[in-house]
Coordinates of C-alpha atoms and ligand atoms in Angstrom, one line a residue:
M1 CA 19.9 -2.8 -61.6
A2 CA 19.7 -6.6 -62.1
G3 CA 16.9 -8.3 -60.2
T4 CA 14.8 -5.0 -59.5
P5 CA 11.9 -3.9 -61.6
A6 CA 12.4 -1.1 -64.1
A7 CA 10.1 2.0 -63.9
G8 CA 6.6 0.9 -65.3
E9 CA 7.1 -2.7 -64.8
V10 CA 5.1 -5.0 -62.4
G11 CA 6.7 -4.5 -58.8
W12 CA 7.9 -0.9 -59.6
P13 CA 8.8 1.0 -57.5
S14 CA 10.5 -1.7 -55.5
A15 CA 11.4 -1.2 -51.8
S16 CA 14.9 -0.4 -52.9
A17 CA 14.0 2.2 -55.5
S18 CA 15.9 5.3 -55.8
V19 CA 13.6 8.2 -55.0
V20 CA 13.7 11.8 -56.4
G21 CA 11.0 14.5 -56.4
V22 CA 10.0 17.9 -57.2
I23 CA 9.6 20.5 -54.4
G24 CA 7.4 23.6 -54.7
D25 CA 4.4 25.4 -53.6
P26 CA 2.0 24.7 -55.5
V27 CA 3.4 21.6 -57.0
R28 CA 0.7 19.0 -57.6
H29 CA 0.2 20.2 -61.1
S30 CA 3.9 19.7 -62.0
L31 CA 4.8 17.8 -65.0
S32 CA 8.2 17.0 -63.6
P33 CA 7.4 13.6 -62.2
T34 CA 5.8 12.6 -65.5
L35 CA 9.0 13.6 -67.3
H36 CA 11.3 11.9 -64.8
N37 CA 9.4 8.7 -64.7
A38 CA 9.2 8.5 -68.4
A39 CA 12.9 8.8 -68.3
F40 CA 13.4 6.1 -65.8
R41 CA 11.0 3.7 -67.8
A42 CA 13.0 4.4 -71.0
L43 CA 16.4 3.9 -69.2
G44 CA 15.1 0.7 -67.4
L45 CA 15.8 2.1 -63.9
D46 CA 14.1 1.2 -60.6
W47 CA 13.8 5.0 -59.8
V48 CA 10.7 6.9 -59.1
S49 CA 9.8 10.7 -59.1
V50 CA 7.0 12.2 -57.0
A51 CA 5.8 15.7 -56.1
F52 CA 6.5 17.0 -52.6
P53 CA 4.4 20.0 -51.6
V54 CA 6.5 22.1 -49.3
A55 CA 5.0 24.9 -47.3
P56 CA 6.6 28.4 -47.4
G57 CA 9.1 28.4 -44.6
A58 CA 9.5 24.6 -44.5
L59 CA 12.3 24.4 -47.2
D60 CA 15.0 23.8 -44.6
A61 CA 13.2 21.0 -42.9
A62 CA 12.4 19.5 -46.5
L63 CA 16.0 19.5 -47.4
T64 CA 17.1 18.1 -44.0
G65 CA 14.4 15.3 -44.4
A66 CA 15.5 14.6 -47.9
R67 CA 19.0 13.8 -46.8
A68 CA 17.8 11.8 -43.8
M69 CA 15.6 9.6 -45.9
G70 CA 18.1 9.0 -48.6
V71 CA 16.2 10.8 -51.4
R72 CA 18.7 11.0 -54.2
G73 CA 17.8 14.3 -55.9
L74 CA 15.3 17.1 -56.0
S75 CA 13.9 19.3 -58.7
V76 CA 13.2 22.8 -57.2
T77 CA 10.4 25.1 -58.6
M78 CA 8.5 28.1 -57.4
P79 CA 9.0 29.7 -54.9
F80 CA 12.2 27.9 -53.8
K81 CA 14.8 28.2 -56.5
E82 CA 16.6 31.3 -54.9
A83 CA 16.1 30.2 -51.2
A84 CA 17.5 26.8 -52.1
A85 CA 20.7 28.2 -53.5
A86 CA 21.5 29.5 -50.1
Q87 CA 20.9 26.1 -48.5
M88 CA 23.3 24.0 -50.7
D89 CA 26.8 22.7 -49.5
R90 CA 28.1 23.4 -53.1
T91 CA 26.7 24.9 -56.2
S92 CA 27.6 24.6 -59.8
A93 CA 29.2 27.6 -61.5
T94 CA 25.9 28.4 -63.4
A95 CA 23.8 28.1 -60.2
S96 CA 26.2 30.4 -58.4
R97 CA 26.0 33.0 -61.1
L98 CA 22.2 32.8 -61.2
G99 CA 21.8 32.6 -57.4
A100 CA 19.1 30.0 -58.1
V101 CA 18.9 26.2 -58.0
N102 CA 16.4 24.1 -59.9
C103 CA 18.1 20.7 -59.3
V104 CA 19.6 19.3 -56.2
V105 CA 21.8 16.2 -56.1
V106 CA 22.1 14.5 -52.8
E107 CA 25.7 13.5 -52.4
A108 CA 27.2 11.6 -49.5
D109 CA 29.0 14.7 -48.3
G110 CA 26.1 17.2 -48.8
L111 CA 23.6 18.8 -51.1
V112 CA 25.0 20.1 -54.5
G113 CA 22.8 22.6 -56.3
H114 CA 22.7 23.0 -60.2
N115 CA 20.5 25.0 -62.6
T116 CA 19.6 23.4 -65.8
D117 CA 17.2 26.0 -67.2
G118 CA 19.6 27.6 -69.5
Q119 CA 21.0 24.2 -70.7
G120 CA 17.3 23.2 -71.3
F121 CA 16.7 26.4 -73.2
L122 CA 19.7 26.0 -75.6
G123 CA 18.8 22.1 -76.0
S124 CA 15.3 23.1 -77.1
L125 CA 16.6 25.9 -79.5
R126 CA 18.8 23.3 -81.1
R127 CA 16.3 20.4 -81.3
G128 CA 13.2 22.4 -82.0
A129 CA 14.5 25.2 -84.3
G130 CA 18.1 24.2 -85.4
F131 CA 19.1 27.6 -84.0
D132 CA 22.6 28.3 -82.9
P133 CA 22.9 31.5 -80.9
S134 CA 26.6 32.0 -81.8
G135 CA 27.0 35.4 -83.4
R136 CA 23.3 36.1 -83.3
R137 CA 21.5 39.1 -81.8
C138 CA 19.1 38.0 -79.1
L139 CA 16.4 39.9 -77.2
V140 CA 14.9 38.6 -74.0
V141 CA 11.5 40.0 -72.6
G142 CA 11.3 39.7 -68.9
A143 CA 13.8 39.9 -66.0
G144 CA 12.8 37.1 -63.6
G145 CA 14.5 33.8 -62.9
A146 CA 13.8 32.2 -66.4
A147 CA 15.0 35.4 -68.2
R148 CA 18.1 35.5 -66.2
A149 CA 18.9 31.9 -67.1
V150 CA 18.3 32.5 -70.8
V151 CA 20.4 35.6 -70.9
L152 CA 23.3 33.8 -69.2
A153 CA 23.0 30.9 -71.5
L154 CA 22.8 33.0 -74.6
A155 CA 25.8 34.9 -73.8
D156 CA 27.7 31.7 -72.8
A157 CA 26.6 30.3 -76.2
G158 CA 28.3 33.1 -78.1
A159 CA 25.4 35.5 -78.9
S160 CA 26.8 38.8 -80.4
E161 CA 24.4 40.8 -78.0
V162 CA 21.7 40.0 -75.5
V163 CA 19.1 42.8 -75.1
V164 CA 16.8 42.7 -72.1
V165 CA 13.3 44.4 -72.1
G166 CA 11.7 44.6 -68.7
R167 CA 8.9 46.6 -67.1
T168 CA 10.9 47.2 -63.8
P169 CA 14.1 49.0 -64.8
D170 CA 16.3 47.8 -62.0
R171 CA 15.3 44.3 -62.6
A172 CA 16.0 44.6 -66.3
A173 CA 19.4 46.0 -65.6
E174 CA 20.3 43.3 -63.3
A175 CA 19.1 40.6 -65.8
A176 CA 21.3 42.2 -68.5
T177 CA 24.4 42.1 -66.3
M178 CA 24.0 38.2 -66.7
A179 CA 25.5 38.5 -70.3
G180 CA 28.5 40.8 -68.9
D181 CA 29.6 43.1 -71.7
L182 CA 27.2 41.7 -74.2
G183 CA 24.2 42.6 -72.3
R184 CA 22.2 45.8 -72.3
V185 CA 18.7 47.1 -71.5
G186 CA 16.7 47.8 -74.5
T187 CA 13.1 48.7 -75.5
A188 CA 10.5 46.7 -77.4
G189 CA 11.5 48.4 -80.7
D190 CA 14.8 46.5 -80.6
A191 CA 13.0 43.4 -81.5
A192 CA 12.8 44.4 -85.1
A193 CA 16.7 44.0 -85.4
A194 CA 16.9 40.9 -83.4
D195 CA 17.5 37.3 -84.9
L196 CA 16.0 35.7 -81.7
V197 CA 13.2 37.2 -79.4
V198 CA 12.3 35.3 -76.3
N199 CA 9.3 36.0 -74.2
A200 CA 10.4 35.1 -70.6
T201 CA 7.2 36.6 -69.1
P202 CA 4.0 34.7 -68.1
A203 CA 1.9 37.0 -70.3
G204 CA -0.2 34.6 -72.2
M205 CA -0.1 31.8 -69.9
A206 CA -3.4 30.2 -69.5
A207 CA -3.3 29.5 -65.7
T208 CA -2.6 32.9 -64.3
L209 CA -3.6 35.6 -66.9
G210 CA -5.7 35.7 -69.8
A211 CA -4.4 33.4 -72.4
G212 CA -4.8 36.1 -75.0
E213 CA -2.6 38.6 -73.1
L214 CA 0.5 39.5 -75.2
P215 CA 4.0 40.2 -74.0
P216 CA 5.2 43.8 -74.4
V217 CA 6.9 43.2 -77.8
D218 CA 4.5 43.8 -80.6
P219 CA 4.4 40.7 -83.0
A220 CA 4.1 43.2 -85.9
L221 CA 7.8 43.9 -85.3
L222 CA 8.7 40.2 -86.1
G223 CA 8.9 38.7 -89.5
P224 CA 10.8 36.2 -91.8
G225 CA 14.4 35.4 -90.8
Q226 CA 13.5 35.7 -87.0
L227 CA 13.0 33.2 -84.4
A228 CA 10.2 33.9 -81.6
V229 CA 10.4 31.7 -78.6
D230 CA 7.8 31.7 -75.8
L231 CA 8.7 30.0 -72.6
V232 CA 5.1 29.6 -71.9
Y233 CA 3.9 26.1 -72.8
V234 CA 0.3 26.3 -71.8
P235 CA -1.3 27.0 -74.2
R236 CA 0.7 25.7 -77.1
P237 CA 1.1 27.9 -79.0
T238 CA 0.4 31.1 -77.2
R239 CA -1.5 33.8 -79.0
W240 CA 1.8 35.8 -79.3
L241 CA 3.4 32.9 -81.3
E242 CA 0.4 32.7 -83.4
L243 CA 0.7 36.3 -84.4
A244 CA 4.4 36.2 -84.9
S245 CA 4.0 33.1 -87.1
D246 CA 1.3 35.0 -89.0
R247 CA 4.0 37.6 -89.6
G248 CA 6.3 35.1 -91.1
A249 CA 8.6 34.5 -88.1
S250 CA 9.6 31.0 -87.1
V251 CA 8.2 30.0 -83.7
L252 CA 9.0 27.7 -80.8
D253 CA 7.0 27.1 -77.6
G254 CA 8.3 26.4 -74.1
L255 CA 7.6 22.6 -73.9
G256 CA 11.0 21.8 -75.4
M257 CA 12.8 23.8 -72.5
L258 CA 10.9 21.9 -70.1
V259 CA 11.8 18.6 -71.5
H260 CA 15.5 19.4 -72.0
Q261 CA 16.0 21.0 -68.5
A262 CA 14.5 17.8 -67.0
A263 CA 16.7 15.6 -69.2
A264 CA 19.6 17.4 -67.8
Q265 CA 18.4 16.8 -64.2
I266 CA 18.1 13.0 -65.1
E267 CA 21.8 13.0 -66.2
L268 CA 22.9 14.8 -63.0
W269 CA 21.1 12.2 -60.8
T270 CA 21.8 9.0 -62.8
G271 CA 24.8 9.6 -64.8
Q272 CA 22.9 8.6 -67.9
A273 CA 21.8 11.0 -70.6
G274 CA 18.2 11.9 -70.3
P275 CA 16.1 10.2 -73.1
V276 CA 14.7 13.4 -74.7
E277 CA 12.3 11.6 -77.1
A278 CA 10.7 9.3 -74.5
M279 CA 10.3 12.4 -72.1
W280 CA 8.8 14.6 -74.9
H281 CA 6.2 11.9 -75.8
A282 CA 5.2 11.7 -72.2
V283 CA 4.1 15.2 -71.8
A284 CA 3.4 16.5 -75.3
D285 CA 0.0 15.0 -75.4
A286 CA -0.8 15.1 -71.7
Q287 CA -0.4 18.7 -70.6
D288 CA -2.7 19.9 -67.8
P289 CA -4.2 23.3 -68.8
R290 CA -4.1 24.2 -65.1
A291 CA -0.3 24.1 -65.1
A292 CA 0.9 27.2 -63.5
A293 CA 4.7 27.0 -63.0
G294 CA 7.4 26.8 -65.6
D295 CA 8.3 23.3 -64.4
Ligands
NDP1 P1 9.4 35.4 -62.6 O1 8.0 35.6 -61.8 O2 10.6 35.1 -61.9 O3 9.6 36.5 -63.6 C1 8.5 37.0 -64.5 C2 9.0 38.2 -65.2 O4 8.1 38.6 -66.2 C3 9.4 39.5 -64.3 O5 10.4 40.2 -65.0 C4 8.0 40.3 -64.5 O6 8.3 41.6 -64.4 C5 7.6 40.0 -66.0 N1 6.2 40.0 -66.1 C6 5.2 39.4 -65.4 N2 4.1 39.6 -65.9 C7 4.1 40.5 -66.9 C8 3.3 41.1 -67.8 N3 2.1 40.8 -67.8 N4 3.8 41.9 -68.8 C9 5.2 42.2 -68.7 N5 6.1 41.6 -67.9 C10 5.6 40.7 -67.1 O7 9.0 34.1 -63.5 P2 9.9 33.1 -64.2 O8 11.0 33.8 -64.7 O9 10.2 31.9 -63.3 O10 8.9 32.5 -65.3 C11 8.6 33.4 -66.4 C12 7.7 32.5 -67.4 O11 8.7 31.5 -67.9 C13 6.6 31.8 -66.7 O12 5.5 31.9 -67.6 C14 7.0 30.4 -66.6 O13 6.0 29.5 -66.6 C15 8.0 30.2 -67.8 N6 9.0 29.3 -67.6 C16 9.1 28.2 -68.5 C17 10.0 27.2 -68.3 C18 10.1 26.2 -69.3 O14 10.8 25.1 -69.1 N7 9.5 26.3 -70.5 C19 11.1 27.2 -67.3 C20 10.9 28.5 -66.4 C21 9.9 29.4 -66.5 P3 8.9 42.4 -63.2 O15 10.4 42.3 -63.4 O16 8.4 43.9 -63.1 O17 8.5 41.7 -62.0

């Protein structure tokens, strides 16, 4: 906007800056404000993103407060993605199917919920590995929120099948339904025949578990011609990716998904395409090893 400082310039954020934020618990470790502010800087916008810690049980008050104070949008992370979906005035088709919202746009007539995780995953696959899921056999390990988003995105992108491997049978079956007729529950052994194998569990994440813990798909099943993706991005790469790479598989860590899902949020809020390269550089060298959440 003419006459106002762009993000990063002296005087930014001005008194008329547009405010967005990330809500979660815990959320102080979140890389989202760094990603968003890098985008605003690259786009020359007087917008600012901050972290809003929201106590369990205070989501309703936080959303009402955001509207009252003219906050333009919110990124939503653990543990509020599902609860936020129930509080929206409208939701996108993807957020409705997932029953989870990771991005809120505050419109004049209400709160609109979106979910950019799947779009972020597909963007990362394309940019980071040149991989197109169309016609490919895919296997997803895990059955939580991230796994469901990935299963739905792969099916929508034309995968020939999406196999879900989960430790809790009911949750695995439910996640597989995201892919409709293309989805089924499988076993770890199915990985040998897959073109793409995705770890969507926190196994191997530095913050919560031993960084050496492996997801329940033996990397020895993987090899040349296969792509192994870990949604975990601390550490980069995970032990599982290192072992898959040693076996000759191509590998991709979770940072790209984080960047691309945030870029999609920037577009929803500002109407301008998220500047992926600038956002990538803002976080690629500045990761907090304590980071616990996916976003
Ligand atoms: P959830 O808690 O919703 O789901 C976790 C899933 O992993 C569940 O299915 C759970 O099993 C399974 N699981 C947990 N621990 C283990 C284990 N030790 N061995 C086998 N399975 C396990 O988490 P999310 O789906 O939100 O996140 C999953 C991972 O993806 C996290 O590491 C998160 O950081 C990452 N992520 C990364 C993003 C990115 O942008 N790169 C975006 C979102 C998430 P059960 O069904 O039995 O509970």
